Amino acid sequence: MDLGLKGKVALVTAASGGLGAAIAEVLAEEGARVAITGTKADKLEATAAAIRAKGGEVLPLVWDLADLDRIEPAIAEIEAKLGPIDILVNNTGGPPPSPAAGQSIATWQAHFQSMVLCVLAITDRVLPGMRQRGWGRILTSTSMGVVAPIPNLGMSNTLRASLVGWSKTLSREVARDGITVNVLAPGRILTDRVRSIDAGQAKREGRPVEEVSAASQATIPVGRYGDPREFADMAVFLASPRASYVTGSVIRVDGGALPNI
């Protein structure tokens, strides 16, 4: 299936590994010119090299999303080297596992800036161009915790849920401009983040991490963790012209893990 993405320009944040890297790789395979961000130059360049090895065009940018002053120069560089941004994939790191209670105000503020405020600010920077051209895609990757809060991920549940309300509101504001706005809610996809969560649980409970991982996978109807590529395929479809009638939605990619309708 030709998704119609050849020549489109995409920005995928936090894409030096995990879900972001998988999305960037599939976008590039479909012919999009892709800018990727990350805080570690070596990991970022490794992802860029993997994309180039398959013939993709990629621009890696070392960028800490918590640094809001970096937004303007970074996007200006993308526009100068690749062109105006047609597709924005808002992907961020997450806070460490924690209860919702007892976190310091400073901790809340720091993660709000790196997980929420940066998403709002980056989106606001690229929206005028999308509106002017009459086409755009805004995807925000969150967690299945926005549908059913996950125990001991109190900060993540809280901050990511705020992006759902923002995304739904924005989708109605820009729908007539040819822009779709959707949220992706991954379940247990096998990334370093999931490995870290399993390891943390194993440590708290004094159990082998293999046992914790096996028990977690047993709760998923498909019986396994997802592959990042499976998540990326859904993201890239939503970023394409073929998904032009899908907006304001929260799409779960969780192997059927959540029992909620």
XYZ file of N, CA and C in Angstrom, residues 62-182:
363
model
N 20.454 17.125 18.194
C 20.589 16.974 19.643
C 19.723 18.040 20.285
N 18.741 17.595 21.071
C 17.721 18.528 21.559
C 17.091 17.960 22.823
N 17.286 18.649 23.918
C 16.607 18.313 25.176
C 15.251 19.011 25.140
N 14.175 18.242 25.107
C 12.845 18.820 24.950
C 12.457 19.750 26.094
N 13.101 19.610 27.234
C 12.811 20.509 28.358
C 13.325 21.923 28.099
N 14.222 22.060 27.136
C 14.784 23.371 26.790
C 13.873 24.049 25.769
N 12.941 24.837 26.250
C 11.965 25.464 25.349
C 12.603 26.500 24.436
N 13.729 27.053 24.832
C 14.414 28.026 23.979
C 15.026 27.380 22.743
N 15.119 26.067 22.748
C 15.706 25.338 21.613
C 14.700 25.145 20.483
N 13.424 25.357 20.774
C 12.388 25.045 19.789
C 12.556 25.850 18.503
N 12.647 27.156 18.613
C 12.698 28.003 17.422
C 13.909 27.714 16.548
N 15.142 27.709 17.096
C 16.282 27.422 16.212
C 16.261 26.018 15.629
N 15.769 25.061 16.380
C 15.738 23.685 15.877
C 14.758 23.551 14.716
N 13.574 24.105 14.873
C 12.586 23.988 13.803
C 12.996 24.820 12.593
N 13.616 25.964 12.846
C 14.121 26.768 11.730
C 15.159 25.982 10.933
N 15.998 25.206 11.614
C 16.999 24.389 10.925
C 16.336 23.291 10.093
N 15.308 22.669 10.655
C 14.579 21.642 9.907
C 13.967 22.238 8.643
N 13.327 23.379 8.794
C 12.688 24.024 7.641
C 13.708 24.395 6.569
N 14.888 24.835 7.000
C 15.913 25.240 6.041
C 16.511 24.040 5.305
N 16.657 22.904 6.006
C 17.350 21.763 5.425
C 16.419 20.724 4.799
N 15.209 20.587 5.344
C 14.278 19.582 4.839
C 13.028 20.171 4.219
N 12.570 21.305 4.760
C 11.338 21.926 4.303
C 10.357 22.086 5.449
N 9.206 22.711 5.189
C 8.192 22.905 6.239
C 7.694 21.567 6.783
N 7.395 21.537 8.053
C 6.996 20.290 8.715
C 5.528 19.977 8.430
N 5.293 18.805 7.849
C 3.944 18.337 7.544
C 3.407 17.399 8.629
N 4.311 16.661 9.254
C 3.936 15.633 10.224
C 4.729 15.855 11.500
N 4.031 15.976 12.599
C 4.685 16.132 13.900
C 4.312 14.937 14.775
N 5.315 14.205 15.202
C 5.097 13.102 16.132
C 5.676 13.521 17.478
N 4.780 13.849 18.403
C 5.179 14.268 19.740
C 5.423 13.033 20.598
N 6.679 12.742 20.806
C 7.070 11.599 21.618
C 8.024 12.114 22.685
N 7.824 11.717 23.917
C 8.698 12.182 24.998
C 9.101 11.004 25.877
N 10.137 11.214 26.646
C 10.476 10.241 27.668
C 9.455 10.325 28.788
N 9.555 9.410 29.707
C 8.618 9.403 30.825
C 9.339 9.537 32.145
N 8.607 9.926 33.183
C 9.218 10.023 34.502
C 9.448 8.629 35.074
N 10.304 8.525 36.077
C 10.507 7.207 36.692
C 9.241 6.741 37.393
N 9.076 5.434 37.597
C 7.918 4.943 38.348
C 7.821 5.637 39.701
N 6.592 5.967 40.088
C 6.388 6.679 41.353
C 4.916 6.652 41.705
N 4.603 6.767 43.006
C 3.205 6.984 43.375
C 2.790 8.399 42.991
N 1.501 8.653 42.960
C 1.018 9.997 42.641
C 1.243 10.951 43.805
N 1.189 10.436 45.012
C 1.338 11.280 46.204
C 2.803 11.410 46.595
N 3.097 12.546 47.200
C 4.409 12.722 47.815
C 5.518 13.184 46.906
N 5.216 13.558 45.680
C 6.243 14.073 44.771
C 6.398 15.581 44.974
N 7.606 16.061 44.895
C 7.843 17.485 45.129
C 7.293 18.325 43.980
N 6.962 19.555 44.290
C 6.479 20.486 43.255
C 7.536 20.653 42.168
N 8.796 20.712 42.575
C 9.868 20.879 41.597
C 9.921 19.698 40.629
N 9.692 18.490 41.140
C 9.687 17.307 40.274
C 8.522 17.359 39.303
N 7.341 17.714 39.796
C 6.178 17.857 38.916
C 6.458 18.885 37.824
N 7.019 20.024 38.210
C 7.268 21.088 37.240
C 8.267 20.651 36.176
N 9.320 19.959 36.594
C 10.347 19.532 35.637
C 9.771 18.574 34.603
N 8.992 17.606 35.048
C 8.435 16.636 34.111
C 7.293 17.235 33.287
N 6.558 18.179 33.870
C 5.517 18.862 33.090
C 6.149 19.596 31.913
N 7.296 20.221 32.159
C 7.950 20.953 31.085
C 8.474 20.020 30.003
N 9.053 18.881 30.396
C 9.676 17.987 29.411
C 8.688 17.039 28.740
N 7.480 16.896 29.316
C 6.499 15.948 28.759
C 5.252 16.612 28.185
N 4.909 17.793 28.686
C 3.656 18.427 28.285
C 3.900 19.790 27.636
N 4.547 20.675 28.361
C 4.704 22.037 27.861
C 5.468 22.077 26.547
N 6.494 21.229 26.421
C 7.242 21.208 25.164
C 6.371 20.749 24.004
N 5.482 19.798 24.252
C 4.577 19.303 23.201
C 3.667 20.432 22.727
N 3.100 21.174 23.659
C 2.223 22.283 23.297
C 2.977 23.340 22.505
N 4.182 23.661 22.958
C 4.948 24.732 22.319
C 5.436 24.334 20.928
N 5.906 23.115 20.768
C 6.363 22.659 19.443
C 5.193 22.621 18.468
N 4.064 22.120 18.935
C 2.888 22.059 18.070
C 2.451 23.452 17.641
N 2.424 24.370 18.573
C 2.033 25.741 18.227
C 2.994 26.363 17.213
N 4.238 25.946 17.250
C 5.210 26.499 16.298
C 4.968 26.000 14.871
N 4.544 24.745 14.710
C 4.384 24.203 13.357
C 2.963 24.351 12.809
N 1.987 24.609 13.677
C 0.588 24.674 13.232
C 0.315 25.750 12.180
N 0.827 26.967 12.317
C 0.496 27.990 11.316
C 0.861 27.568 9.891
N 2.010 26.923 9.735
C 2.413 26.466 8.408
C 1.491 25.378 7.877
N 1.107 24.447 8.744
C 0.170 23.403 8.336
C -1.151 24.015 7.889
N -1.631 24.970 8.642
C -2.902 25.618 8.302
C -2.795 26.342 6.963
N -1.692 26.996 6.757
C -1.508 27.736 5.507
C -1.495 26.796 4.309
N -0.896 25.617 4.472
C -0.810 24.651 3.377
C -2.051 23.773 3.279
N -2.905 23.798 4.299
C -4.142 23.028 4.269
C -3.967 21.552 4.490
N -2.872 21.169 5.166
C -2.632 19.741 5.424
C -1.643 19.598 6.570
N -1.902 18.651 7.453
C -0.962 18.379 8.537
C -1.402 17.190 9.372
N -0.446 16.613 10.050
C -0.708 15.492 10.950
C 0.019 15.741 12.270
N -0.724 15.637 13.365
C -0.134 15.769 14.695
C -0.478 14.516 15.485
N 0.531 13.762 15.838
C 0.365 12.544 16.627
C 1.094 12.721 17.948
N 0.459 12.307 19.020
C 1.096 12.385 20.330
C 1.080 11.007 20.966
N 2.263 10.515 21.270
C 2.392 9.197 21.884
C 2.308 9.342 23.404
N 1.445 8.546 24.017
C 1.257 8.651 25.465
C 1.504 7.283 26.109
N 0.466 6.668 26.624
C 0.570 5.382 27.310
C -0.834 4.852 27.508
N -0.974 3.541 27.675
C -2.306 3.027 27.969
C -2.775 3.475 29.352
N -1.868 4.093 30.111
C -2.246 4.672 31.396
C -3.207 5.839 31.275
N -3.364 6.411 30.072
C -4.333 7.499 29.916
C -5.753 6.945 29.850
N -5.882 5.649 29.585
C -7.190 4.998 29.544
C -7.491 4.345 30.890
N -6.515 3.640 31.417
C -6.648 2.994 32.723
C -5.334 3.214 33.471
N -5.308 4.112 34.457
C -4.062 4.431 35.149
C -3.322 3.184 35.645
N -2.013 3.205 35.459
C -1.166 2.066 35.795
C -0.588 2.259 37.195
N -0.715 1.276 38.062
C -0.165 1.411 39.422
C 1.325 1.762 39.406
N 1.681 2.660 40.318
C 3.066 3.109 40.504
C 3.627 3.890 39.319
N 2.753 4.352 38.444
C 3.165 5.296 37.399
C 2.337 6.574 37.552
N 2.270 7.062 38.780
C 1.399 8.191 39.101
C 1.688 9.447 38.307
N 2.955 9.789 38.183
C 3.296 11.011 37.450
C 3.018 10.842 35.959
N 3.379 9.704 35.431
C 3.129 9.447 34.009
C 1.634 9.476 33.711
N 0.836 8.780 34.518
C -0.620 8.762 34.304
C -1.184 10.177 34.278
N -0.736 10.991 35.206
C -1.268 12.343 35.358
C -0.882 13.240 34.190
N 0.399 13.282 33.887
C 0.878 14.212 32.867
C 0.443 13.796 31.462
N 0.483 12.512 31.185
C 0.076 12.080 29.847
C -1.426 12.260 29.626
N -2.210 12.110 30.690
C -3.655 12.310 30.548
C -3.984 13.738 30.140
N -3.186 14.700 30.589
C -3.449 16.089 30.218
C -3.301 16.288 28.710
N -2.440 15.506 28.078
C -2.253 15.630 26.639
C -3.456 15.113 25.852
N -4.216 14.206 26.455
C -5.410 13.689 25.774
C -6.462 14.787 25.652
N -6.703 15.504 26.754
C -7.662 16.608 26.706
C -7.240 17.697 25.744
N -5.950 18.004 25.752
C -5.418 19.014 24.826
C -5.587 18.562 23.383
N -5.234 17.316 23.098
C -5.295 16.810 21.731
C -6.722 16.815 21.196
N -7.666 16.367 22.006
C -9.069 16.341 21.571
C -9.583 17.740 21.286
N -9.250 18.671 22.164
C -9.681 20.059 21.958
C -9.086 20.635 20.685
N -7.778 20.407 20.502
C -7.090 20.931 19.318
C -7.649 20.319 18.043
N -7.993 19.043 18.080
C -8.477 18.372 16.866
C -9.707 19.060 16.301
N -10.570 19.556 17.175
C -11.795 20.221 16.717
C -11.500 21.628 16.195
N -10.437 22.223 16.705
C -10.081 23.575 16.276
C -9.465 23.603 14.879
N -8.797 22.526 14.480
C -8.039 22.557 13.225
C -8.559 21.578 12.172
N -9.655 20.891 12.460
C -10.152 19.868 11.536
C -10.467 20.436 10.153
N -11.038 21.621 10.099
C -11.412 22.212 8.800
C -10.203 22.732 8.029
N -9.038 22.720 8.683
C -7.813 23.157 8.021
C -7.061 21.995 7.373
N -7.665 20.799 7.385
C -7.005 19.641 6.796
C -5.968 19.001 7.702
N -6.075 19.290 8.993
C -5.105 18.777 9.963
C -5.795 17.780 10.880
N -5.205 16.625 11.041
C -5.737 15.655 11.997
C -4.842 15.629 13.236
N -5.475 15.356 14.374
C -4.769 15.357 15.659
C -5.215 14.126 16.433
N -4.290 13.219 16.688
C -4.631 11.969 17.357
C -3.621 11.607 18.432
